[in-house]
Tab-separated table of C-alpha atoms and ligand atoms in Angstrom:
chain	number	residue	atom	x	y	z
A	1	MET	CA	-98.413	11.068	49.734
A	2	SER	CA	-100.324	8.068	50.946
A	3	ASN	CA	-102.777	8.148	53.831
A	4	LEU	CA	-103.068	4.359	53.997
A	5	SER	CA	-101.194	2.707	56.830
A	6	TYR	CA	-99.982	-0.420	55.072
A	7	ILE	CA	-98.442	1.590	52.254
A	8	ALA	CA	-96.376	3.595	54.703
A	9	GLN	CA	-94.852	0.525	56.366
A	10	ASN	CA	-91.246	1.397	56.949
A	11	HIS	CA	-89.849	-2.103	57.044
A	12	GLY	CA	-89.622	-5.312	55.113
A	13	PRO	CA	-89.529	-5.922	51.355
A	14	TRP	CA	-92.264	-3.367	50.641
A	15	SER	CA	-90.043	-0.587	52.021
A	16	THR	CA	-87.143	-1.901	49.869
A	17	TYR	CA	-89.432	-1.624	46.837
A	18	LEU	CA	-90.585	1.908	47.790
A	19	GLU	CA	-86.959	2.988	48.144
A	20	GLN	CA	-86.268	1.640	44.636
A	21	ILE	CA	-89.201	3.684	43.322
A	22	GLU	CA	-87.818	6.817	45.044
A	23	ARG	CA	-84.501	6.243	43.323
A	24	VAL	CA	-85.968	5.945	39.835
A	25	THR	CA	-88.385	8.891	40.132
A	26	PRO	CA	-85.880	11.649	39.176
A	27	TYR	CA	-85.346	9.916	35.813
A	28	LEU	CA	-89.021	9.770	34.840
A	29	GLU	CA	-89.454	13.339	33.555
A	30	HIS	CA	-93.079	14.064	32.517
A	31	LEU	CA	-94.281	10.702	33.880
A	32	LYS	CA	-93.305	11.667	37.456
A	33	GLY	CA	-96.830	12.930	38.080
A	34	TYR	CA	-98.140	9.354	37.843
A	35	ILE	CA	-95.544	7.756	40.132
A	36	ASP	CA	-97.939	7.356	43.104
A	37	THR	CA	-99.732	4.704	41.013
A	38	LEU	CA	-96.754	2.455	41.693
A	39	LYS	CA	-96.610	3.180	45.435
A	40	ARG	CA	-99.767	1.259	46.279
A	41	PRO	CA	-101.336	-2.028	45.194
A	42	LYS	CA	-104.469	-1.788	43.074
A	43	ARG	CA	-106.116	-4.602	45.007
A	44	ALA	CA	-105.073	-6.675	48.044
A	45	LEU	CA	-107.109	-9.620	49.258
A	46	ILE	CA	-106.547	-11.440	52.571
A	47	VAL	CA	-108.386	-14.740	52.925
A	48	ASP	CA	-108.929	-17.253	55.691
A	49	VAL	CA	-108.050	-20.771	54.549
A	50	PRO	CA	-109.538	-23.352	56.956
A	51	ILE	CA	-108.808	-27.020	56.278
A	52	VAL	CA	-109.421	-30.348	57.954
A	53	MET	CA	-106.026	-31.849	58.816
A	54	ASP	CA	-105.341	-35.581	58.475
A	55	ASP	CA	-105.831	-36.019	62.230
A	56	GLY	CA	-109.366	-34.581	61.986
A	57	THR	CA	-108.591	-31.174	63.579
A	58	ILE	CA	-109.399	-27.916	61.788
A	59	GLN	CA	-106.597	-25.430	61.164
A	60	HIS	CA	-106.821	-21.922	59.746
A	61	PHE	CA	-104.133	-20.459	57.499
A	62	GLU	CA	-103.831	-16.913	56.176
A	63	GLY	CA	-103.750	-16.478	52.401
A	64	TYR	CA	-103.164	-13.438	50.197
A	65	ARG	CA	-103.497	-12.349	46.585
A	66	VAL	CA	-102.283	-8.876	45.700
A	67	GLN	CA	-102.728	-7.271	42.277
A	68	HIS	CA	-100.264	-4.432	42.312
A	69	ASN	CA	-100.879	-2.958	38.877
A	70	LEU	CA	-103.019	-3.996	35.914
A	71	SER	CA	-102.387	-1.036	33.589
A	72	ARG	CA	-100.682	-3.167	30.914
A	73	GLY	CA	-102.749	-6.361	31.136
A	74	PRO	CA	-103.887	-9.139	33.483
A	75	GLY	CA	-102.016	-9.646	36.750
A	76	LYS	CA	-99.175	-12.167	36.647
A	77	GLY	CA	-97.184	-13.600	39.513
A	78	GLY	CA	-96.446	-16.662	41.587
A	79	ILE	CA	-97.928	-18.168	44.714
A	80	ARG	CA	-95.621	-18.717	47.684
A	81	TYR	CA	-96.162	-21.225	50.497
A	82	HIS	CA	-93.835	-20.283	53.338
A	83	PRO	CA	-94.264	-19.748	57.099
A	84	ASP	CA	-92.995	-16.135	56.861
A	85	VAL	CA	-95.368	-14.979	54.095
A	86	ASP	CA	-97.223	-11.803	55.075
A	87	LEU	CA	-99.001	-8.913	53.367
A	88	ASN	CA	-95.880	-6.745	53.306
A	89	GLU	CA	-93.927	-9.436	51.460
A	90	VAL	CA	-96.697	-10.278	48.992
A	91	MET	CA	-97.208	-6.578	48.195
A	92	ALA	CA	-93.510	-6.179	47.411
A	93	LEU	CA	-93.372	-9.352	45.341
A	94	SER	CA	-96.443	-8.244	43.358
A	95	ALA	CA	-94.878	-4.832	42.723
A	96	TRP	CA	-91.643	-6.399	41.455
A	97	MET	CA	-93.789	-8.456	39.077
A	98	THR	CA	-95.288	-5.224	37.704
A	99	ILE	CA	-91.807	-3.897	36.987
A	100	LYS	CA	-90.557	-7.258	35.667
A	101	THR	CA	-93.333	-7.850	33.137
A	102	ALA	CA	-92.831	-4.286	31.904
A	103	VAL	CA	-89.025	-4.635	31.575
A	104	LEU	CA	-89.596	-7.726	29.422
A	105	ASN	CA	-92.431	-5.874	27.652
A	106	LEU	CA	-94.875	-8.733	28.327
A	107	PRO	CA	-98.576	-7.751	28.117
A	108	PHE	CA	-99.176	-8.274	31.844
A	109	GLY	CA	-99.411	-6.350	35.093
A	110	GLY	CA	-98.007	-7.562	38.396
A	111	ALA	CA	-99.565	-9.761	41.072
A	112	LYS	CA	-98.483	-12.241	43.722
A	113	GLY	CA	-100.075	-14.565	46.225
A	114	GLY	CA	-99.153	-16.691	49.157
A	115	VAL	CA	-100.231	-18.761	52.089
A	116	ARG	CA	-98.539	-18.477	55.482
A	117	VAL	CA	-97.731	-22.159	55.910
A	118	ASP	CA	-94.729	-24.479	55.927
A	119	PRO	CA	-95.579	-26.908	53.102
A	120	ARG	CA	-92.914	-29.356	54.332
A	121	LYS	CA	-95.065	-29.926	57.417
A	122	LEU	CA	-98.167	-30.860	55.381
A	123	SER	CA	-99.076	-34.290	54.042
A	124	PRO	CA	-99.808	-34.457	50.288
A	125	ARG	CA	-103.569	-34.534	51.042
A	126	GLU	CA	-103.306	-31.506	53.336
A	127	LEU	CA	-101.303	-29.653	50.683
A	128	GLU	CA	-104.022	-30.388	48.142
A	129	ARG	CA	-106.814	-29.298	50.515
A	130	ILE	CA	-105.087	-26.026	51.387
A	131	THR	CA	-104.469	-25.318	47.697
A	132	ARG	CA	-108.060	-26.006	46.673
A	133	ARG	CA	-109.565	-23.922	49.508
A	134	TYR	CA	-107.147	-21.036	48.862
A	135	THR	CA	-107.991	-21.152	45.135
A	136	SER	CA	-111.690	-21.131	45.886
A	137	GLU	CA	-111.258	-18.083	48.173
A	138	ILE	CA	-109.387	-16.052	45.527
A	139	SER	CA	-111.250	-17.436	42.482
A	140	HIS	CA	-113.353	-14.294	41.966
A	141	ILE	CA	-110.274	-12.168	41.262
A	142	ILE	CA	-108.193	-14.614	39.185
A	143	GLY	CA	-108.782	-15.861	35.633
A	144	PRO	CA	-106.995	-15.945	32.274
A	145	GLN	CA	-108.003	-12.345	31.507
A	146	LYS	CA	-107.769	-11.093	35.102
A	147	ASP	CA	-104.816	-12.525	36.990
A	148	ILE	CA	-102.779	-15.645	36.258
A	149	PRO	CA	-100.860	-17.284	39.146
A	150	ALA	CA	-97.722	-19.448	38.787
A	151	PRO	CA	-95.315	-21.352	41.070
A	152	ASP	CA	-92.990	-19.650	43.542
A	153	VAL	CA	-91.162	-20.794	46.689
A	154	GLY	CA	-92.884	-23.836	48.173
A	155	THR	CA	-95.261	-24.478	45.248
A	156	ASN	CA	-94.787	-26.606	42.131
A	157	PRO	CA	-96.535	-27.892	38.958
A	158	ASN	CA	-98.774	-30.262	40.984
A	159	VAL	CA	-100.066	-27.334	43.031
A	160	MET	CA	-100.739	-25.437	39.779
A	161	GLY	CA	-102.679	-28.454	38.472
A	162	TRP	CA	-104.958	-28.379	41.567
A	163	ILE	CA	-105.469	-24.631	41.119
A	164	MET	CA	-106.471	-25.173	37.475
A	165	ASP	CA	-108.825	-28.006	38.420
A	166	THR	CA	-110.499	-26.110	41.291
A	167	TYR	CA	-110.967	-22.940	39.237
A	168	SER	CA	-112.275	-24.981	36.261
A	169	SER	CA	-114.806	-26.759	38.512
A	170	GLY	CA	-116.235	-23.388	39.480
A	171	GLN	CA	-116.467	-22.282	35.838
A	172	GLY	CA	-118.024	-25.516	34.576
A	173	HIS	CA	-115.352	-26.062	31.930
A	174	THR	CA	-111.601	-26.568	31.716
A	175	VAL	CA	-109.693	-23.276	31.888
A	176	THR	CA	-106.031	-24.091	31.311
A	177	GLY	CA	-105.020	-20.421	30.970
A	178	VAL	CA	-105.899	-19.519	34.581
A	179	VAL	CA	-102.483	-20.580	35.842
A	180	THR	CA	-99.015	-21.242	34.395
A	181	GLY	CA	-96.284	-23.642	35.445
A	182	LYS	CA	-98.751	-26.543	35.132
A	183	PRO	CA	-97.820	-30.160	34.378
A	184	ILE	CA	-97.226	-30.577	30.625
A	185	HIS	CA	-100.261	-32.781	29.957
A	186	LEU	CA	-102.538	-30.204	31.644
A	187	GLY	CA	-101.575	-27.432	29.236
A	188	GLY	CA	-98.160	-26.677	30.731
A	189	SER	CA	-95.294	-25.476	28.587
A	190	LEU	CA	-92.111	-27.322	27.828
A	191	GLY	CA	-89.147	-25.479	29.286
A	192	ARG	CA	-91.141	-23.711	32.041
A	193	ILE	CA	-89.583	-25.467	35.036
A	194	LYS	CA	-86.055	-24.606	33.957
A	195	ALA	CA	-86.904	-21.174	32.533
A	196	THR	CA	-86.030	-18.970	35.517
A	197	GLY	CA	-82.645	-20.598	36.068
A	198	ARG	CA	-82.042	-20.430	32.332
A	199	GLY	CA	-82.836	-16.708	32.330
A	200	VAL	CA	-80.391	-16.171	35.210
A	201	PHE	CA	-77.744	-17.927	33.131
A	202	VAL	CA	-78.507	-16.038	29.902
A	203	THR	CA	-78.473	-12.587	31.528
A	204	GLY	CA	-75.393	-13.572	33.564
A	205	ARG	CA	-73.557	-14.791	30.463
A	206	GLU	CA	-74.350	-11.571	28.576
A	207	VAL	CA	-73.236	-9.282	31.397
A	208	ALA	CA	-70.149	-11.381	32.200
A	209	GLU	CA	-69.050	-10.874	28.609
A	210	LYS	CA	-69.640	-7.122	28.832
A	211	ILE	CA	-67.537	-6.824	32.015
A	212	LYS	CA	-64.922	-9.202	30.552
A	213	LEU	CA	-65.381	-11.941	33.145
A	214	PRO	CA	-64.732	-15.332	31.498
A	215	LEU	CA	-67.232	-17.996	32.592
A	216	LYS	CA	-64.677	-20.752	32.159
A	217	GLY	CA	-63.085	-21.242	35.578
A	218	ALA	CA	-65.239	-18.535	37.231
A	219	LYS	CA	-65.960	-19.408	40.869
A	220	ILE	CA	-69.631	-19.229	41.784
A	221	ALA	CA	-71.592	-19.386	45.045
A	222	VAL	CA	-75.313	-20.167	44.904
A	223	GLN	CA	-77.777	-19.541	47.716
A	224	GLY	CA	-80.849	-21.750	47.264
A	225	PHE	CA	-80.750	-25.049	45.423
A	226	GLY	CA	-84.409	-25.177	44.408
A	227	ASN	CA	-85.979	-24.583	41.042
A	228	VAL	CA	-83.997	-21.419	40.245
A	229	GLY	CA	-80.632	-21.977	41.948
A	230	SER	CA	-80.121	-25.559	40.802
A	231	GLU	CA	-80.865	-24.913	37.125
A	232	ALA	CA	-78.670	-21.796	37.049
A	233	ALA	CA	-75.884	-23.810	38.711
A	234	TYR	CA	-76.162	-26.647	36.136
A	235	LEU	CA	-75.987	-24.219	33.201
A	236	PHE	CA	-72.971	-22.349	34.578
A	237	ALA	CA	-71.262	-25.678	35.299
A	238	GLU	CA	-71.867	-26.645	31.631
A	239	SER	CA	-69.948	-23.471	30.729
A	240	GLN	CA	-67.072	-24.772	32.853
A	241	SER	CA	-67.628	-22.422	35.772
A	242	LEU	CA	-66.892	-23.886	39.214
A	243	ILE	CA	-69.769	-23.993	41.697
A	244	VAL	CA	-67.709	-23.689	44.888
A	245	ALA	CA	-70.409	-23.023	47.511
A	246	ILE	CA	-74.095	-23.856	47.832
A	247	GLN	CA	-76.380	-22.879	50.686
A	248	ASP	CA	-79.927	-24.034	51.266
A	249	HIS	CA	-82.245	-24.280	54.254
A	250	THR	CA	-80.300	-27.320	55.515
A	251	GLY	CA	-76.839	-25.683	55.558
A	252	THR	CA	-73.849	-24.568	53.482
A	253	ILE	CA	-71.410	-26.744	51.529
A	254	PHE	CA	-68.049	-25.637	50.116
A	255	ASN	CA	-65.478	-27.141	47.764
A	256	PRO	CA	-62.847	-24.761	46.278
A	257	GLU	CA	-62.236	-27.213	43.404
A	258	GLY	CA	-65.892	-27.098	42.387
A	259	ILE	CA	-68.828	-29.204	43.614
A	260	ASP	CA	-69.734	-32.193	41.430
A	261	LEU	CA	-73.355	-31.334	40.588
A	262	ALA	CA	-74.179	-34.730	39.099
A	263	GLU	CA	-73.202	-36.372	42.403
A	264	LEU	CA	-75.018	-33.692	44.395
A	265	LYS	CA	-78.181	-34.255	42.371
A	266	ILE	CA	-78.231	-37.929	43.357
A	267	TYR	CA	-77.567	-37.043	47.020
A	268	PHE	CA	-80.233	-34.327	46.951
A	269	GLU	CA	-82.937	-36.651	45.669
A	270	THR	CA	-82.779	-38.791	48.794
A	271	ASN	CA	-81.796	-36.127	51.341
A	272	GLN	CA	-83.898	-33.129	50.177
A	273	GLY	CA	-81.078	-30.754	51.055
A	274	VAL	CA	-77.357	-30.149	50.468
A	275	ALA	CA	-76.163	-30.564	54.095
A	276	GLY	CA	-74.026	-33.654	54.627
A	277	PHE	CA	-72.994	-34.087	50.966
A	278	GLU	CA	-69.692	-35.971	51.042
A	279	GLY	CA	-68.183	-34.164	48.027
A	280	ALA	CA	-67.788	-30.888	49.941
A	281	GLU	CA	-67.100	-29.614	53.448
A	282	MET	CA	-69.773	-28.025	55.615
A	283	ILE	CA	-69.103	-24.395	56.525
A	284	SER	CA	-71.171	-22.034	58.667
A	285	ASP	CA	-74.036	-20.229	56.973
A	286	GLU	CA	-72.389	-16.852	57.607
A	287	ASP	CA	-69.075	-18.012	56.050
A	288	PHE	CA	-70.954	-18.493	52.769
A	289	TRP	CA	-70.639	-14.701	52.337
A	290	ASN	CA	-66.806	-14.706	52.770
A	291	VAL	CA	-65.974	-17.376	50.206
A	292	GLU	CA	-63.567	-16.363	47.407
A	293	ILE	CA	-65.793	-16.112	44.292
A	294	ASP	CA	-66.331	-14.270	41.024
A	295	ILE	CA	-70.112	-14.611	40.811
A	296	LEU	CA	-72.801	-14.772	43.504
A	297	ILE	CA	-76.268	-16.111	42.713
A	298	PRO	CA	-78.746	-15.434	45.523
A	299	ALA	CA	-81.660	-17.741	44.604
A	300	ALA	CA	-83.511	-18.283	47.891
A	301	LEU	CA	-85.380	-15.501	49.676
A	302	GLU	CA	-85.391	-11.700	49.866
A	303	GLY	CA	-83.298	-9.579	52.249
A	304	GLN	CA	-80.136	-11.705	52.119
A	305	ILE	CA	-77.467	-9.182	51.046
A	306	THR	CA	-77.141	-6.866	54.026
A	307	ILE	CA	-74.679	-3.977	54.466
A	308	GLU	CA	-72.225	-6.233	56.330
A	309	ARG	CA	-72.384	-8.988	53.728
A	310	ALA	CA	-72.041	-6.479	50.857
A	311	GLN	CA	-68.866	-5.125	52.487
A	312	LYS	CA	-67.130	-8.496	52.555
A	313	LEU	CA	-68.447	-10.061	49.363
A	314	THR	CA	-65.613	-10.991	46.966
A	315	ALA	CA	-67.808	-11.419	43.862
A	316	LYS	CA	-67.489	-9.112	40.849
A	317	LEU	CA	-70.937	-10.018	39.586
A	318	VAL	CA	-74.201	-10.666	41.468
A	319	LEU	CA	-77.055	-12.365	39.606
A	320	GLU	CA	-80.310	-11.902	41.506
A	321	GLY	CA	-82.156	-15.164	40.932
A	322	ALA	CA	-84.295	-14.463	44.019
A	323	ASN	CA	-86.696	-11.565	44.268
A	324	GLY	CA	-85.463	-8.672	46.403
A	325	PRO	CA	-82.325	-10.317	47.845
A	326	THR	CA	-80.408	-7.010	48.225
A	327	TYR	CA	-81.224	-4.180	50.653
A	328	PRO	CA	-80.981	-0.707	49.033
A	329	GLU	CA	-78.127	0.351	51.368
A	330	ALA	CA	-76.235	-2.839	50.495
A	331	ASP	CA	-76.853	-2.086	46.827
A	332	ASP	CA	-75.078	1.274	47.304
A	333	ILE	CA	-72.082	-0.487	48.836
A	334	LEU	CA	-71.888	-2.965	45.959
A	335	ILE	CA	-71.993	-0.073	43.463
A	336	GLN	CA	-69.226	1.781	45.368
A	337	ARG	CA	-67.153	-1.401	45.401
A	338	GLY	CA	-67.540	-1.810	41.621
A	339	VAL	CA	-69.643	-4.979	41.845
A	340	THR	CA	-72.061	-5.373	38.939
A	341	VAL	CA	-75.544	-6.422	40.066
A	342	VAL	CA	-77.993	-7.857	37.531
A	343	PRO	CA	-81.268	-7.023	39.296
A	344	ASP	CA	-84.081	-9.472	39.939
A	345	VAL	CA	-86.546	-7.639	37.693
A	346	ILE	CA	-84.529	-8.745	34.667
A	347	CYS	CA	-82.307	-11.561	35.965
A	348	ASN	CA	-85.101	-13.897	37.111
A	349	ALA	CA	-87.631	-12.880	34.447
A	350	GLY	CA	-87.116	-16.117	32.476
A	351	GLY	CA	-89.911	-17.800	34.448
A	352	VAL	CA	-92.542	-15.182	33.747
A	353	THR	CA	-91.443	-15.026	30.120
A	354	VAL	CA	-92.072	-18.744	29.569
A	355	SER	CA	-95.243	-18.382	31.664
A	356	TYR	CA	-96.314	-15.842	29.062
A	357	PHE	CA	-95.507	-18.399	26.337
A	358	GLU	CA	-97.550	-20.994	28.252
A	359	TRP	CA	-100.537	-18.641	28.488
A	360	VAL	CA	-100.285	-17.845	24.758
A	361	GLN	CA	-100.117	-21.580	23.944
A	362	ASP	CA	-103.115	-22.320	26.215
A	363	MET	CA	-105.168	-19.524	24.648
A	364	SER	CA	-104.432	-20.794	21.135
A	365	SER	CA	-104.443	-24.522	22.074
A	366	TYR	CA	-101.296	-24.919	19.999
A	367	PHE	CA	-98.056	-26.019	21.632
A	368	TRP	CA	-94.456	-25.317	20.721
A	369	SER	CA	-91.334	-27.478	20.954
A	370	GLU	CA	-88.862	-26.971	23.808
A	371	GLU	CA	-86.256	-25.825	21.320
A	372	GLU	CA	-88.598	-23.130	20.013
A	373	ILE	CA	-89.415	-22.003	23.557
A	374	ASN	CA	-85.769	-21.787	24.590
A	375	GLN	CA	-84.885	-19.858	21.431
A	376	ARG	CA	-87.698	-17.360	22.036
A	377	LEU	CA	-86.738	-17.074	25.707
A	378	ASP	CA	-83.072	-16.445	24.942
A	379	LYS	CA	-83.993	-13.841	22.327
A	380	LEU	CA	-86.270	-11.857	24.676
A	381	MET	CA	-83.838	-12.067	27.597
A	382	VAL	CA	-80.827	-10.979	25.505
A	383	GLN	CA	-82.837	-8.095	24.043
A	384	ALA	CA	-84.030	-6.987	27.499
A	385	ILE	CA	-80.617	-7.151	29.182
A	386	ASN	CA	-79.061	-5.241	26.268
A	387	ASP	CA	-81.743	-2.541	26.585
A	388	VAL	CA	-81.081	-2.320	30.334
A	389	TRP	CA	-77.304	-2.185	29.781
A	390	HIS	CA	-77.718	0.558	27.164
A	391	THR	CA	-80.002	2.621	29.448
A	392	SER	CA	-77.555	2.219	32.322
A	393	ASN	CA	-74.724	3.619	30.159
A	394	GLU	CA	-76.883	6.393	28.747
A	395	LYS	CA	-78.237	7.590	32.120
A	396	ILE	CA	-75.045	6.700	34.027
A	397	CYS	CA	-76.887	4.639	36.626
A	398	SER	CA	-76.914	1.093	38.001
A	399	LEU	CA	-78.497	-1.773	36.078
A	400	ARG	CA	-81.260	-1.839	38.701
A	401	THR	CA	-82.155	1.812	38.214
A	402	ALA	CA	-81.920	1.336	34.433
A	403	ALA	CA	-84.312	-1.621	34.556
A	404	PHE	CA	-86.704	0.379	36.755
A	405	ILE	CA	-86.508	3.324	34.305
A	406	LEU	CA	-87.498	1.085	31.373
A	407	GLY	CA	-90.220	-0.706	33.333
A	408	CYS	CA	-91.701	2.371	35.023
A	409	GLU	CA	-91.767	4.333	31.751
A	410	ARG	CA	-93.838	1.605	30.090
A	411	ILE	CA	-96.244	1.249	33.027
A	412	LEU	CA	-96.743	4.959	33.585
A	413	LYS	CA	-97.192	5.653	29.857
A	414	ALA	CA	-99.967	3.043	29.850
A	415	ARG	CA	-101.467	4.704	32.945
A	416	MET	CA	-101.295	8.135	31.314
A	417	GLU	CA	-102.768	6.964	28.002
A	418	ARG	CA	-105.630	5.122	29.726
A	419	GLY	CA	-106.445	8.222	31.793
A	420	ILE	CA	-107.950	8.305	35.260
A	421	PHE	CA	-111.541	7.034	35.490
A	422	PRO	CA	-113.989	8.802	35.818
A	423	GLY	CA	-111.906	11.675	34.466
B	1	NAD	P1	-87.757	-23.305	45.689
B	1	NAD	O1	-88.752	-23.491	46.752
B	1	NAD	O2	-87.676	-24.265	44.563
B	1	NAD	O3	-86.284	-23.206	46.323
B	1	NAD	C1	-85.977	-22.320	47.365
B	1	NAD	C2	-84.576	-22.647	47.840
B	1	NAD	O4	-84.218	-21.701	48.859
B	1	NAD	C3	-84.447	-24.039	48.466
B	1	NAD	O5	-83.221	-24.614	48.049
B	1	NAD	C4	-84.410	-23.744	49.962
B	1	NAD	O6	-83.699	-24.714	50.687
B	1	NAD	C5	-83.676	-22.422	49.957
B	1	NAD	N1	-83.889	-21.672	51.200
B	1	NAD	C6	-85.054	-21.440	51.847
B	1	NAD	N2	-84.816	-20.752	52.983
B	1	NAD	C7	-83.482	-20.550	53.024
B	1	NAD	C8	-82.627	-19.897	53.930
B	1	NAD	N3	-83.104	-19.303	55.025
B	1	NAD	N4	-81.292	-19.865	53.659
B	1	NAD	C9	-80.795	-20.464	52.563
B	1	NAD	N5	-81.563	-21.092	51.651
B	1	NAD	C10	-82.890	-21.140	51.892
B	1	NAD	O7	-87.980	-21.789	45.152
B	1	NAD	P2	-87.568	-21.182	43.752
B	1	NAD	O8	-88.724	-21.299	42.850
B	1	NAD	O9	-86.234	-21.696	43.345
B	1	NAD	O10	-87.455	-19.637	44.129
B	1	NAD	C11	-86.263	-19.075	44.693
B	1	NAD	C12	-86.307	-17.566	44.519
B	1	NAD	O11	-86.453	-17.260	43.136
B	1	NAD	C13	-87.459	-16.848	45.231
B	1	NAD	O12	-87.021	-15.563	45.634
B	1	NAD	C14	-88.490	-16.697	44.141
B	1	NAD	O13	-89.387	-15.610	44.369
B	1	NAD	C15	-87.585	-16.409	42.963
B	1	NAD	N6	-88.201	-16.674	41.671
B	1	NAD	C16	-88.688	-17.903	41.344
B	1	NAD	C17	-89.238	-18.098	40.085
B	1	NAD	C18	-89.723	-19.444	39.621
B	1	NAD	O14	-90.069	-19.566	38.444
B	1	NAD	N7	-89.720	-20.466	40.445
B	1	NAD	C19	-89.324	-17.040	39.194
B	1	NAD	C20	-88.801	-15.795	39.554
B	1	NAD	C21	-88.233	-15.631	40.802
């Protein structure tokens, strides 16, 4: 067992991840001996990010980049700007990236980064300064062959463009492949922005069919109306599902007849949140979890589905757009109650899959059409969810454990075949 204090932390998302690893271990047969590899990050960097604010004062922010596992290739994972970011969270998010890239069989390891800051409170110039200083502080451990960041909560293509520019300045030449999720004309990929929400839809559609839940008329609640939640909602609405409840950081809206997303989009553009939208009633944030629904899409932050919420949830299907939204004990309750959960490590893997396509396109300086990207994405996601479904039936376990079995087997096989240096 570990003798490092941060690994033993018995709280937060990292402890959720460790519990998931405990649960998969009995299935790993001869690879069990390597499991401790997954219980610690390979490398964790904490950096001080001082910037001059617009008012001339100097403020210090804490930044992180964690490379959890690099056995199968360079690190891959987003950068989060949020006031609650801490080492525990970034470690867990990096570990889920390790599992996710392996479930999709992408040639990457897992990494994640973040800065403990509320980006909504920064001016555009401050946001740029913080991004450039953070990039400079982590630049010795990132790179197209080392570790490739991407957007996550609170970051976007513009932020990725600044990261690419800052890193390139240090190298003396343009390095598009250092980061994915960039603006299109800076080497970004078509389809990347919508890819995670699209992956949530594709895996959800496949599993809904398997459990005989028709999408037409299905009632859906979505938590988070950002990059992931909004795109998933649009695609389900196109399949004639009804989006009856949406919650974001501004509040919760509810309309049992289905929220008009085209109207909401217009409202959202000026109000930057769903609260106050006239086409629905406001309900309390806790009532979001009681609404009569068929499908729940948590697409905001981790640790949202607690034991109490799992007990009252009416959904038959949960699609984890967010990373780590379900506590392990709540997961058990959902299983007992017959609720099918498509776990984050497969459900929201559309983003990293198109990030992989972006990296491949950058490395070959040859770019594909959006149609080609979506076709490739759908093919990989359908293949992966079918493999997970098959493993879950074969081993008689949840989809989460099945996904972890597939992912951990690939990672630990790579670890075993590489051997332990110096031997
Ligand atoms: P985003 O910043 O675009 O949107 C986040 C959404 O969550 C916003 O609508 C915000 O209002 C809402 N939110 C924040 N705090 C909330 C709270 N306390 N209660 C309710 N809603 C709240 O972020 P995103 O890129 O859509 O990411 C959402 C989730 O999906 C995260 O868990 C992220 O790690 C995961 N994810 C994102 C990607 C990607 O490509 N962007 C890929 C894989 C997983």
